Amino acid sequence: MHTKLKLSTLCIAFIAASANAQETSPGPAYDSWLGIYAAKYNSDTEKASPAGVYDGGIEKGVEYGFRMDNKWGGRFEYSSLNLDYRESSGQGDESGQMFGADALYFPANGDTFLFAGLRRQHLQDHFTLGDVGVGRHWRMSDNLRFVTEAGLFHDFSNNTNDFRVKAGFAFTFGSGSSAPVVGDADNDGVNDNLDECPGTPAGAPVDSRGCELDSDNDGVTDQFDQCPNTPPNTRVDETGCPLKVVGDADNDGVKDDRDQCADTPTNDKVDADGCTIFTEKEVTHTLRVLFANNSSVIQDPDSQDIKDFVKFIKRYGKTSVTIEGHASAPGEADYNMMLSEKRANAFKEMLITRYDIDESRLQSKGFGETQLLDTSNTAEAHKKNRRIYIRVTETVKRRATK
């Protein structure tokens, strides 16, 4: 009931609006038309009659239409309707008639129109429908139009929706009561009927099509182009000036200003950050550095083990590193804790200053004598326990090559 009421109200309001519309200039290209048409009519899968459920069919008909002004019109249709059945009690098809009346709206006095109205179908049952749709009168000559149209029909009786595609010919009569008035809405010197770029900003120079000039064809119109006469195929910014050229030092396809992994190997495939693409794989590197008794001095900062570790964390530039400092058992626990922290901080400072590792990737922590590797009270055990320890693990992707 609500659907029926809403669609009925819409159709009545549409027709009333067309009847009260005020005529504006320019007038329509023709006053009325007489048409013939054929249509493919598709019934809703739930539309039923006493003989079964309807399928699609063919519609043939005639129409009479008229223009009330340059935007509004109306029409009446009569057609014969032949529908097949999806399911039936033995009946192959059914023939009937359909009557209709529509209000038509022609935007901008064009050939395309919108329509809404009411229909009455006389088949084995009688059905009342509301319809909406869109169509076009394609001009073939002064008095002949080719008509195409698509419409949706809501059946109030069954609360179902049918669909129709229509084609035909319309023979037109008369002409508009006033001659077309061609304006220049954007005041660019090109009449609206020839203006391919309506709404041009005031004062902007335009070409014969009414479009803003872009003398150097860089995509920025002359009005805003701060660098006229840019060479062809030069990339420019929003001011029309050439973009600053950013290099790609490692030739990985990612510009240096976005490359987070410089010096990527030549054959590596890289992601949007310029870093090597890997299939999922866990990579791990450990480092243990020993210290002299009661010392936080790194005895050999250029050892191969340290260089290999630095190479690893530079290779995997998104890993974070925790440096663990440890002490042996002899001495006070508080002193050993302080000494272990000094050892961890000393190694951290060396990575930053000597090997140019970003400080934000590094953390240091002292554990004192709480994590002894060897608990025996021997000189060898004490030597082993005076250490820093680092273990870096990252789930990355297996290296992919170009």
CSV table of C-alpha atoms in Angstrom, one decimal:
chain,number,residue,atom,x,y,z
A,1,MET,CA,0.0,0.0,0.0
A,2,HIS,CA,2.8,2.4,0.9
A,3,THR,CA,4.6,1.7,-2.4
A,4,LYS,CA,1.4,2.3,-4.4
A,5,LEU,CA,0.7,5.6,-2.6
A,6,LYS,CA,4.2,6.9,-3.0
A,7,LEU,CA,4.4,6.1,-6.7
A,8,SER,CA,0.9,7.5,-7.4
A,9,THR,CA,1.8,10.7,-5.6
A,10,LEU,CA,5.0,11.0,-7.6
A,11,CYS,CA,3.2,10.5,-10.9
A,12,ILE,CA,0.5,13.0,-10.0
A,13,ALA,CA,3.0,15.6,-8.8
A,14,PHE,CA,5.1,15.2,-12.0
A,15,ILE,CA,2.0,15.7,-14.2
A,16,ALA,CA,0.8,18.7,-12.2
A,17,ALA,CA,4.2,20.3,-12.4
A,18,SER,CA,4.3,19.9,-16.2
A,19,ALA,CA,0.9,21.5,-16.5
A,20,ASN,CA,1.9,24.5,-14.5
A,21,ALA,CA,5.4,25.0,-15.9
A,22,GLN,CA,6.0,28.5,-17.3
A,23,GLU,CA,7.3,28.7,-20.9
A,24,THR,CA,10.8,30.0,-21.3
A,25,SER,CA,12.8,31.0,-24.3
A,26,PRO,CA,14.0,29.3,-26.5
A,27,GLY,CA,11.0,27.3,-27.6
A,28,PRO,CA,11.0,23.6,-28.4
A,29,ALA,CA,12.1,22.4,-31.8
A,30,TYR,CA,8.7,20.9,-32.5
A,31,ASP,CA,5.1,21.2,-31.1
A,32,SER,CA,3.9,17.6,-31.3
A,33,TRP,CA,4.6,14.2,-32.7
A,34,LEU,CA,2.9,11.0,-33.7
A,35,GLY,CA,4.9,7.8,-33.3
A,36,ILE,CA,4.9,4.0,-33.8
A,37,TYR,CA,7.1,1.7,-31.8
A,38,ALA,CA,7.9,-1.9,-30.8
A,39,ALA,CA,9.2,-2.9,-27.4
A,40,LYS,CA,10.6,-5.8,-25.5
A,41,TYR,CA,8.6,-6.2,-22.3
A,42,ASN,CA,10.1,-8.1,-19.4
A,43,SER,CA,7.7,-9.1,-16.6
A,44,ASP,CA,8.7,-9.5,-12.9
A,45,THR,CA,9.4,-13.1,-12.0
A,46,GLU,CA,6.6,-12.9,-9.4
A,47,LYS,CA,3.9,-11.3,-11.7
A,48,ALA,CA,1.1,-13.8,-11.9
A,49,SER,CA,-2.4,-14.3,-13.4
A,50,PRO,CA,-4.9,-17.2,-13.0
A,51,ALA,CA,-3.2,-19.0,-15.9
A,52,GLY,CA,0.4,-18.8,-14.5
A,53,VAL,CA,3.4,-16.6,-14.0
A,54,TYR,CA,4.2,-14.1,-16.8
A,55,ASP,CA,7.5,-14.1,-18.7
A,56,GLY,CA,8.6,-11.4,-21.2
A,57,GLY,CA,6.9,-10.6,-24.4
A,58,ILE,CA,6.5,-8.2,-27.3
A,59,GLU,CA,4.7,-4.9,-27.3
A,60,LYS,CA,3.6,-2.9,-30.4
A,61,GLY,CA,1.9,0.5,-30.2
A,62,VAL,CA,1.3,4.1,-31.2
A,63,GLU,CA,1.8,7.3,-29.3
A,64,TYR,CA,0.8,10.9,-29.5
A,65,GLY,CA,3.0,13.5,-27.8
A,66,PHE,CA,3.1,17.3,-27.4
A,67,ARG,CA,5.4,20.0,-26.1
A,68,MET,CA,3.9,22.6,-23.8
A,69,ASP,CA,7.1,24.6,-23.6
A,70,ASN,CA,10.9,24.2,-24.0
A,71,LYS,CA,11.2,21.7,-21.1
A,72,TRP,CA,7.8,20.1,-20.5
A,73,GLY,CA,5.5,17.8,-22.5
A,74,GLY,CA,3.1,15.0,-22.4
A,75,ARG,CA,2.0,11.9,-24.3
A,76,PHE,CA,-0.6,9.1,-24.6
A,77,GLU,CA,0.2,5.6,-25.7
A,78,TYR,CA,-1.9,2.6,-26.9
A,79,SER,CA,-0.3,-0.8,-27.5
A,80,SER,CA,-1.0,-4.4,-28.0
A,81,LEU,CA,0.8,-6.7,-25.6
A,82,ASN,CA,1.7,-10.3,-26.1
A,83,LEU,CA,3.2,-12.1,-23.0
A,84,ASP,CA,4.6,-15.6,-22.6
A,85,TYR,CA,4.3,-17.6,-19.4
A,86,ARG,CA,7.1,-18.9,-17.3
A,87,GLU,CA,4.7,-21.3,-15.6
A,88,SER,CA,1.2,-21.9,-16.8
A,89,SER,CA,-1.7,-24.4,-16.8
A,90,GLY,CA,-1.2,-25.2,-20.4
A,91,GLN,CA,-1.7,-21.8,-22.0
A,92,GLY,CA,1.2,-20.8,-24.3
A,93,ASP,CA,0.9,-17.0,-24.2
A,94,GLU,CA,-1.6,-14.2,-23.6
A,95,SER,CA,-2.5,-11.1,-25.6
A,96,GLY,CA,-4.0,-7.9,-24.3
A,97,GLN,CA,-3.8,-4.1,-24.5
A,98,MET,CA,-2.1,-1.4,-22.5
A,99,PHE,CA,-3.0,2.3,-22.2
A,100,GLY,CA,-0.7,5.0,-20.8
A,101,ALA,CA,-0.2,8.7,-20.1
A,102,ASP,CA,3.1,10.3,-19.2
A,103,ALA,CA,4.5,13.7,-18.3
A,104,LEU,CA,7.8,14.4,-20.1
A,105,TYR,CA,10.7,16.6,-19.0
A,106,PHE,CA,13.3,17.7,-21.5
A,107,PRO,CA,16.4,19.1,-19.7
A,108,ALA,CA,18.0,22.1,-21.4
A,109,ASN,CA,15.4,21.9,-24.2
A,110,GLY,CA,17.4,18.9,-25.6
A,111,ASP,CA,16.4,15.6,-27.3
A,112,THR,CA,16.8,13.5,-24.1
A,113,PHE,CA,13.8,13.3,-21.8
A,114,LEU,CA,12.7,11.9,-18.5
A,115,PHE,CA,9.1,10.5,-18.1
A,116,ALA,CA,6.7,9.4,-15.4
A,117,GLY,CA,3.1,8.4,-15.6
A,118,LEU,CA,0.4,5.8,-15.2
A,119,ARG,CA,-0.5,2.6,-17.2
A,120,ARG,CA,-3.5,0.3,-17.4
A,121,GLN,CA,-3.0,-3.3,-18.7
A,122,HIS,CA,-6.0,-5.4,-19.9
A,123,LEU,CA,-4.9,-9.0,-19.9
A,124,GLN,CA,-6.6,-12.0,-18.3
A,125,ASP,CA,-6.4,-9.7,-15.2
A,126,HIS,CA,-6.4,-6.0,-15.2
A,127,PHE,CA,-3.3,-4.3,-13.8
A,128,THR,CA,-2.6,-0.6,-12.8
A,129,LEU,CA,1.1,0.5,-13.1
A,130,GLY,CA,3.2,3.5,-12.4
A,131,ASP,CA,6.1,4.1,-14.7
A,132,VAL,CA,9.4,6.1,-14.8
A,133,GLY,CA,12.2,6.1,-17.3
A,134,VAL,CA,14.4,7.9,-19.8
A,135,GLY,CA,14.4,8.2,-23.5
A,136,ARG,CA,15.7,10.2,-26.5
A,137,HIS,CA,14.4,11.6,-29.8
A,138,TRP,CA,17.3,11.1,-32.2
A,139,ARG,CA,17.0,13.6,-35.1
A,140,MET,CA,17.0,12.1,-38.5
A,141,SER,CA,15.5,15.0,-40.4
A,142,ASP,CA,13.4,18.1,-39.7
A,143,ASN,CA,10.3,16.1,-39.2
A,144,LEU,CA,11.5,12.6,-38.3
A,145,ARG,CA,13.0,11.3,-35.1
A,146,PHE,CA,14.2,7.8,-34.1
A,147,VAL,CA,13.0,7.1,-30.6
A,148,THR,CA,14.8,4.9,-28.0
A,149,GLU,CA,13.5,4.5,-24.4
A,150,ALA,CA,13.9,2.4,-21.3
A,151,GLY,CA,11.4,2.3,-18.5
A,152,LEU,CA,10.5,0.7,-15.2
A,153,PHE,CA,6.8,-0.2,-14.5
A,154,HIS,CA,5.6,-0.8,-10.9
A,155,ASP,CA,2.5,-3.0,-10.8
A,156,PHE,CA,0.4,-1.8,-7.9
A,157,SER,CA,-1.8,-5.0,-8.0
A,158,ASN,CA,1.1,-7.5,-7.5
A,159,ASN,CA,3.7,-5.1,-6.0
A,160,THR,CA,6.1,-6.2,-8.8
A,161,ASN,CA,8.4,-4.4,-11.2
A,162,ASP,CA,8.4,-4.8,-15.0
A,163,PHE,CA,10.9,-3.4,-17.4
A,164,ARG,CA,10.5,-2.3,-21.0
A,165,VAL,CA,13.0,-1.4,-23.8
A,166,LYS,CA,11.4,0.5,-26.7
A,167,ALA,CA,12.4,1.7,-30.1
A,168,GLY,CA,10.4,3.4,-32.9
A,169,PHE,CA,9.9,6.4,-35.1
A,170,ALA,CA,8.2,9.8,-34.4
A,171,PHE,CA,6.8,12.1,-37.0
A,172,THR,CA,7.0,15.7,-35.7
A,173,PHE,CA,4.7,18.7,-36.4
A,174,GLY,CA,5.1,22.4,-35.9
A,175,SER,CA,8.1,24.4,-34.5
A,176,GLY,CA,8.9,26.4,-31.4
A,177,SER,CA,7.0,29.7,-30.9
A,178,SER,CA,10.2,31.6,-30.3
A,179,ALA,CA,13.6,31.5,-32.0
A,180,PRO,CA,16.5,30.1,-30.0
A,181,VAL,CA,18.4,32.6,-28.0
A,182,VAL,CA,22.1,31.8,-27.8
A,183,GLY,CA,23.8,33.3,-24.8
A,184,ASP,CA,27.4,33.4,-23.4
A,185,ALA,CA,26.8,32.5,-19.8
A,186,ASP,CA,30.5,32.7,-18.8
A,187,ASN,CA,31.2,35.8,-20.8
A,188,ASP,CA,34.3,34.3,-22.5
A,189,GLY,CA,33.3,35.4,-26.0
A,190,VAL,CA,32.2,32.0,-27.2
A,191,ASN,CA,28.4,31.4,-27.5
A,192,ASP,CA,27.0,28.7,-25.3
A,193,ASN,CA,26.0,26.4,-28.2
A,194,LEU,CA,29.7,26.3,-29.2
A,195,ASP,CA,31.3,26.5,-25.8
A,196,GLU,CA,32.8,23.1,-24.8
A,197,CYS,CA,34.1,24.4,-21.5
A,198,PRO,CA,31.2,26.3,-19.8
A,199,GLY,CA,32.0,28.1,-16.5
A,200,THR,CA,35.4,29.5,-17.6
A,201,PRO,CA,36.8,31.8,-14.9
A,202,ALA,CA,36.3,35.5,-15.6
A,203,GLY,CA,39.1,37.1,-17.5
A,204,ALA,CA,40.7,33.8,-18.6
A,205,PRO,CA,41.9,33.7,-22.2
A,206,VAL,CA,40.1,31.0,-24.2
A,207,ASP,CA,40.4,29.3,-27.6
A,208,SER,CA,37.7,28.9,-30.2
A,209,ARG,CA,36.1,26.1,-28.2
A,210,GLY,CA,35.7,28.3,-25.1
A,211,CYS,CA,38.4,26.4,-23.2
A,212,GLU,CA,41.2,28.1,-21.3
A,213,LEU,CA,44.4,28.5,-23.3
A,214,ASP,CA,47.4,26.3,-22.4
A,215,SER,CA,50.0,27.6,-24.9
A,216,ASP,CA,52.8,25.2,-23.9
A,217,ASN,CA,50.4,22.2,-23.5
A,218,ASP,CA,51.8,21.3,-20.0
A,219,GLY,CA,48.4,20.9,-18.4
A,220,VAL,CA,48.4,24.2,-16.6
A,221,THR,CA,46.3,27.0,-18.2
A,222,ASP,CA,48.0,30.2,-19.1
A,223,GLN,CA,46.2,32.1,-16.4
A,224,PHE,CA,48.0,30.1,-13.7
A,225,ASP,CA,51.1,29.1,-15.6
A,226,GLN,CA,54.1,30.8,-13.9
A,227,CYS,CA,56.6,29.1,-16.4
A,228,PRO,CA,55.2,29.7,-19.9
A,229,ASN,CA,56.9,28.0,-22.9
A,230,THR,CA,57.8,24.8,-20.9
A,231,PRO,CA,59.5,22.4,-23.3
A,232,PRO,CA,57.3,19.5,-24.6
A,233,ASN,CA,56.9,16.4,-22.4
A,234,THR,CA,58.4,18.2,-19.3
A,235,ARG,CA,56.7,17.2,-16.1
A,236,VAL,CA,55.5,20.3,-14.2
A,237,ASP,CA,54.0,21.2,-10.8
A,238,GLU,CA,50.7,23.0,-10.2
A,239,THR,CA,52.3,26.3,-11.2
A,240,GLY,CA,53.4,25.0,-14.6
A,241,CYS,CA,57.0,25.0,-13.7
A,242,PRO,CA,59.3,22.0,-14.2
A,243,LEU,CA,59.5,19.5,-11.4
A,244,LYS,CA,62.8,19.2,-9.6
A,245,VAL,CA,64.5,16.1,-10.9
A,246,VAL,CA,65.2,13.6,-8.0
A,247,GLY,CA,67.8,11.0,-8.7
A,248,ASP,CA,67.8,7.2,-8.1
A,249,ALA,CA,71.4,6.5,-7.1
A,250,ASP,CA,71.0,2.7,-6.7
A,251,ASN,CA,68.8,2.4,-9.9
A,252,ASP,CA,66.1,0.4,-8.0
A,253,GLY,CA,63.2,2.4,-9.5
A,254,VAL,CA,62.6,4.4,-6.2
A,255,LYS,CA,63.6,8.0,-6.1
A,256,ASP,CA,66.3,8.9,-3.5
A,257,ASP,CA,63.9,11.2,-1.6
A,258,ARG,CA,61.7,8.1,-0.8
A,259,ASP,CA,64.3,5.4,-0.7
A,260,GLN,CA,64.6,4.0,2.8
A,261,CYS,CA,67.2,1.4,1.8
A,262,ALA,CA,70.1,3.0,-0.1
A,263,ASP,CA,72.5,1.0,-2.1
A,264,THR,CA,70.1,-1.9,-2.8
A,265,PRO,CA,71.9,-4.6,-4.9
A,266,THR,CA,71.3,-4.2,-8.6
A,267,ASN,CA,69.3,-7.3,-9.2
A,268,ASP,CA,67.0,-7.1,-6.2
A,269,LYS,CA,63.3,-6.4,-6.6
A,270,VAL,CA,62.2,-3.6,-4.2
A,271,ASP,CA,59.1,-2.4,-2.5
A,272,ALA,CA,57.7,1.1,-2.4
A,273,ASP,CA,60.3,2.1,0.1
A,274,GLY,CA,63.2,0.9,-2.1
A,275,CYS,CA,63.9,-2.1,0.2
A,276,THR,CA,64.5,-5.6,-1.1
A,277,ILE,CA,61.4,-7.8,-1.4
A,278,PHE,CA,61.6,-11.1,0.4
A,279,THR,CA,59.4,-14.1,0.9
A,280,GLU,CA,58.6,-14.7,4.5
A,281,LYS,CA,61.7,-16.0,6.4
A,282,GLU,CA,63.2,-15.5,9.8
A,283,VAL,CA,66.7,-14.0,9.8
A,284,THR,CA,68.8,-13.9,13.0
A,285,HIS,CA,72.2,-12.6,13.9
A,286,THR,CA,73.9,-12.8,17.4
A,287,LEU,CA,77.0,-11.0,18.7
A,288,ARG,CA,78.9,-11.5,21.9
A,289,VAL,CA,81.7,-9.1,22.8
A,290,LEU,CA,83.9,-9.7,25.9
A,291,PHE,CA,85.4,-7.1,28.2
A,292,ALA,CA,88.4,-6.9,30.5
A,293,ASN,CA,87.9,-7.1,34.3
A,294,ASN,CA,86.2,-4.0,35.7
A,295,SER,CA,86.2,-2.3,32.3
A,296,SER,CA,83.6,-1.0,29.8
A,297,VAL,CA,86.2,-0.3,27.0
A,298,ILE,CA,85.6,-2.1,23.7
A,299,GLN,CA,88.9,-3.6,23.0
A,300,ASP,CA,88.6,-4.2,19.2
A,301,PRO,CA,85.8,-2.0,17.7
A,302,ASP,CA,86.9,-3.0,14.2
A,303,SER,CA,86.8,-6.8,14.7
A,304,GLN,CA,85.3,-8.8,11.9
A,305,ASP,CA,82.5,-10.0,14.2
A,306,ILE,CA,81.4,-6.4,14.8
A,307,LYS,CA,81.6,-5.5,11.2
A,308,ASP,CA,79.5,-8.5,10.2
A,309,PHE,CA,76.9,-7.5,12.8
A,310,VAL,CA,76.8,-3.9,11.5
A,311,LYS,CA,76.5,-5.2,7.9
A,312,PHE,CA,73.5,-7.3,9.0
A,313,ILE,CA,71.6,-4.5,10.7
A,314,LYS,CA,72.2,-2.1,7.8
A,315,ARG,CA,71.0,-4.8,5.4
A,316,TYR,CA,67.8,-5.1,7.3
A,317,GLY,CA,67.1,-1.5,7.9
A,318,LYS,CA,63.8,-1.8,9.7
A,319,THR,CA,65.0,-4.0,12.6
A,320,SER,CA,65.5,-2.7,16.2
A,321,VAL,CA,68.4,-3.7,18.4
A,322,THR,CA,68.6,-4.3,22.1
A,323,ILE,CA,72.1,-4.4,23.5
A,324,GLU,CA,72.4,-6.4,26.7
A,325,GLY,CA,75.3,-5.7,29.2
A,326,HIS,CA,76.5,-8.3,31.7
A,327,ALA,CA,79.0,-8.6,34.5
A,328,SER,CA,80.8,-11.5,36.3
A,329,ALA,CA,79.9,-12.6,39.8
A,330,PRO,CA,82.8,-11.1,41.9
A,331,GLY,CA,82.0,-7.7,43.5
A,332,GLU,CA,78.9,-6.0,44.8
A,333,ALA,CA,75.6,-6.5,42.9
A,334,ASP,CA,74.9,-2.8,42.6
A,335,TYR,CA,78.4,-2.1,41.2
A,336,ASN,CA,78.1,-5.0,38.7
A,337,MET,CA,74.7,-3.6,37.5
A,338,MET,CA,76.2,-0.2,36.9
A,339,LEU,CA,79.2,-1.7,35.1
A,340,SER,CA,76.9,-3.8,32.8
A,341,GLU,CA,74.9,-0.7,31.9
A,342,LYS,CA,78.2,1.2,31.0
A,343,ARG,CA,79.2,-1.7,28.8
A,344,ALA,CA,75.9,-1.7,26.9
A,345,ASN,CA,75.9,2.1,26.6
A,346,ALA,CA,79.5,2.1,25.4
A,347,PHE,CA,78.7,-0.4,22.6
A,348,LYS,CA,75.6,1.6,21.7
A,349,GLU,CA,77.6,4.8,21.4
A,350,MET,CA,80.2,3.0,19.2
A,351,LEU,CA,77.5,1.9,16.8
A,352,ILE,CA,76.2,5.4,16.5
A,353,THR,CA,79.4,7.3,16.2
A,354,ARG,CA,81.7,4.8,14.4
A,355,TYR,CA,79.2,3.0,12.2
A,356,ASP,CA,76.5,5.6,11.7
A,357,ILE,CA,73.6,3.5,13.0
A,358,ASP,CA,70.4,5.5,13.7
A,359,GLU,CA,70.1,5.9,17.5
A,360,SER,CA,66.3,5.4,17.3
A,361,ARG,CA,66.9,1.7,16.4
A,362,LEU,CA,69.1,1.1,19.4
A,363,GLN,CA,68.3,0.3,23.1
A,364,SER,CA,70.7,-0.7,25.8
A,365,LYS,CA,70.0,-2.4,29.1
A,366,GLY,CA,72.2,-3.7,31.9
A,367,PHE,CA,71.6,-7.1,33.7
A,368,GLY,CA,74.5,-7.1,36.1
A,369,GLU,CA,75.4,-10.6,37.4
A,370,THR,CA,71.8,-11.9,37.0
A,371,GLN,CA,72.3,-13.9,33.8
A,372,LEU,CA,75.7,-15.7,34.2
A,373,LEU,CA,76.7,-18.0,31.4
A,374,ASP,CA,79.0,-20.0,33.7
A,375,THR,CA,78.4,-20.1,37.4
A,376,SER,CA,81.7,-21.7,38.4
A,377,ASN,CA,84.0,-19.5,40.4
A,378,THR,CA,87.0,-19.6,38.0
A,379,ALA,CA,88.9,-17.0,36.0
A,380,GLU,CA,87.6,-18.6,32.7
A,381,ALA,CA,84.0,-18.3,33.9
A,382,HIS,CA,84.5,-14.7,35.0
A,383,LYS,CA,86.0,-13.8,31.6
A,384,LYS,CA,83.0,-15.5,29.8
A,385,ASN,CA,80.5,-13.6,31.9
A,386,ARG,CA,82.0,-10.1,31.3
A,387,ARG,CA,80.2,-9.4,28.0
A,388,ILE,CA,77.6,-7.6,26.0
A,389,TYR,CA,75.2,-9.8,24.0
A,390,ILE,CA,73.0,-8.9,21.1
A,391,ARG,CA,70.5,-11.1,19.2
A,392,VAL,CA,68.6,-9.6,16.3
A,393,THR,CA,65.7,-11.5,14.8
A,394,GLU,CA,63.4,-10.3,12.0
A,395,THR,CA,60.7,-12.0,10.0
A,396,VAL,CA,61.4,-10.8,6.5
A,397,LYS,CA,60.8,-12.0,3.0
A,398,ARG,CA,63.1,-14.2,0.9
A,399,ARG,CA,65.1,-12.1,-1.5
A,400,ALA,CA,63.4,-11.7,-4.9
A,401,THR,CA,65.4,-10.9,-8.0
A,402,LYS,CA,64.4,-9.0,-11.1
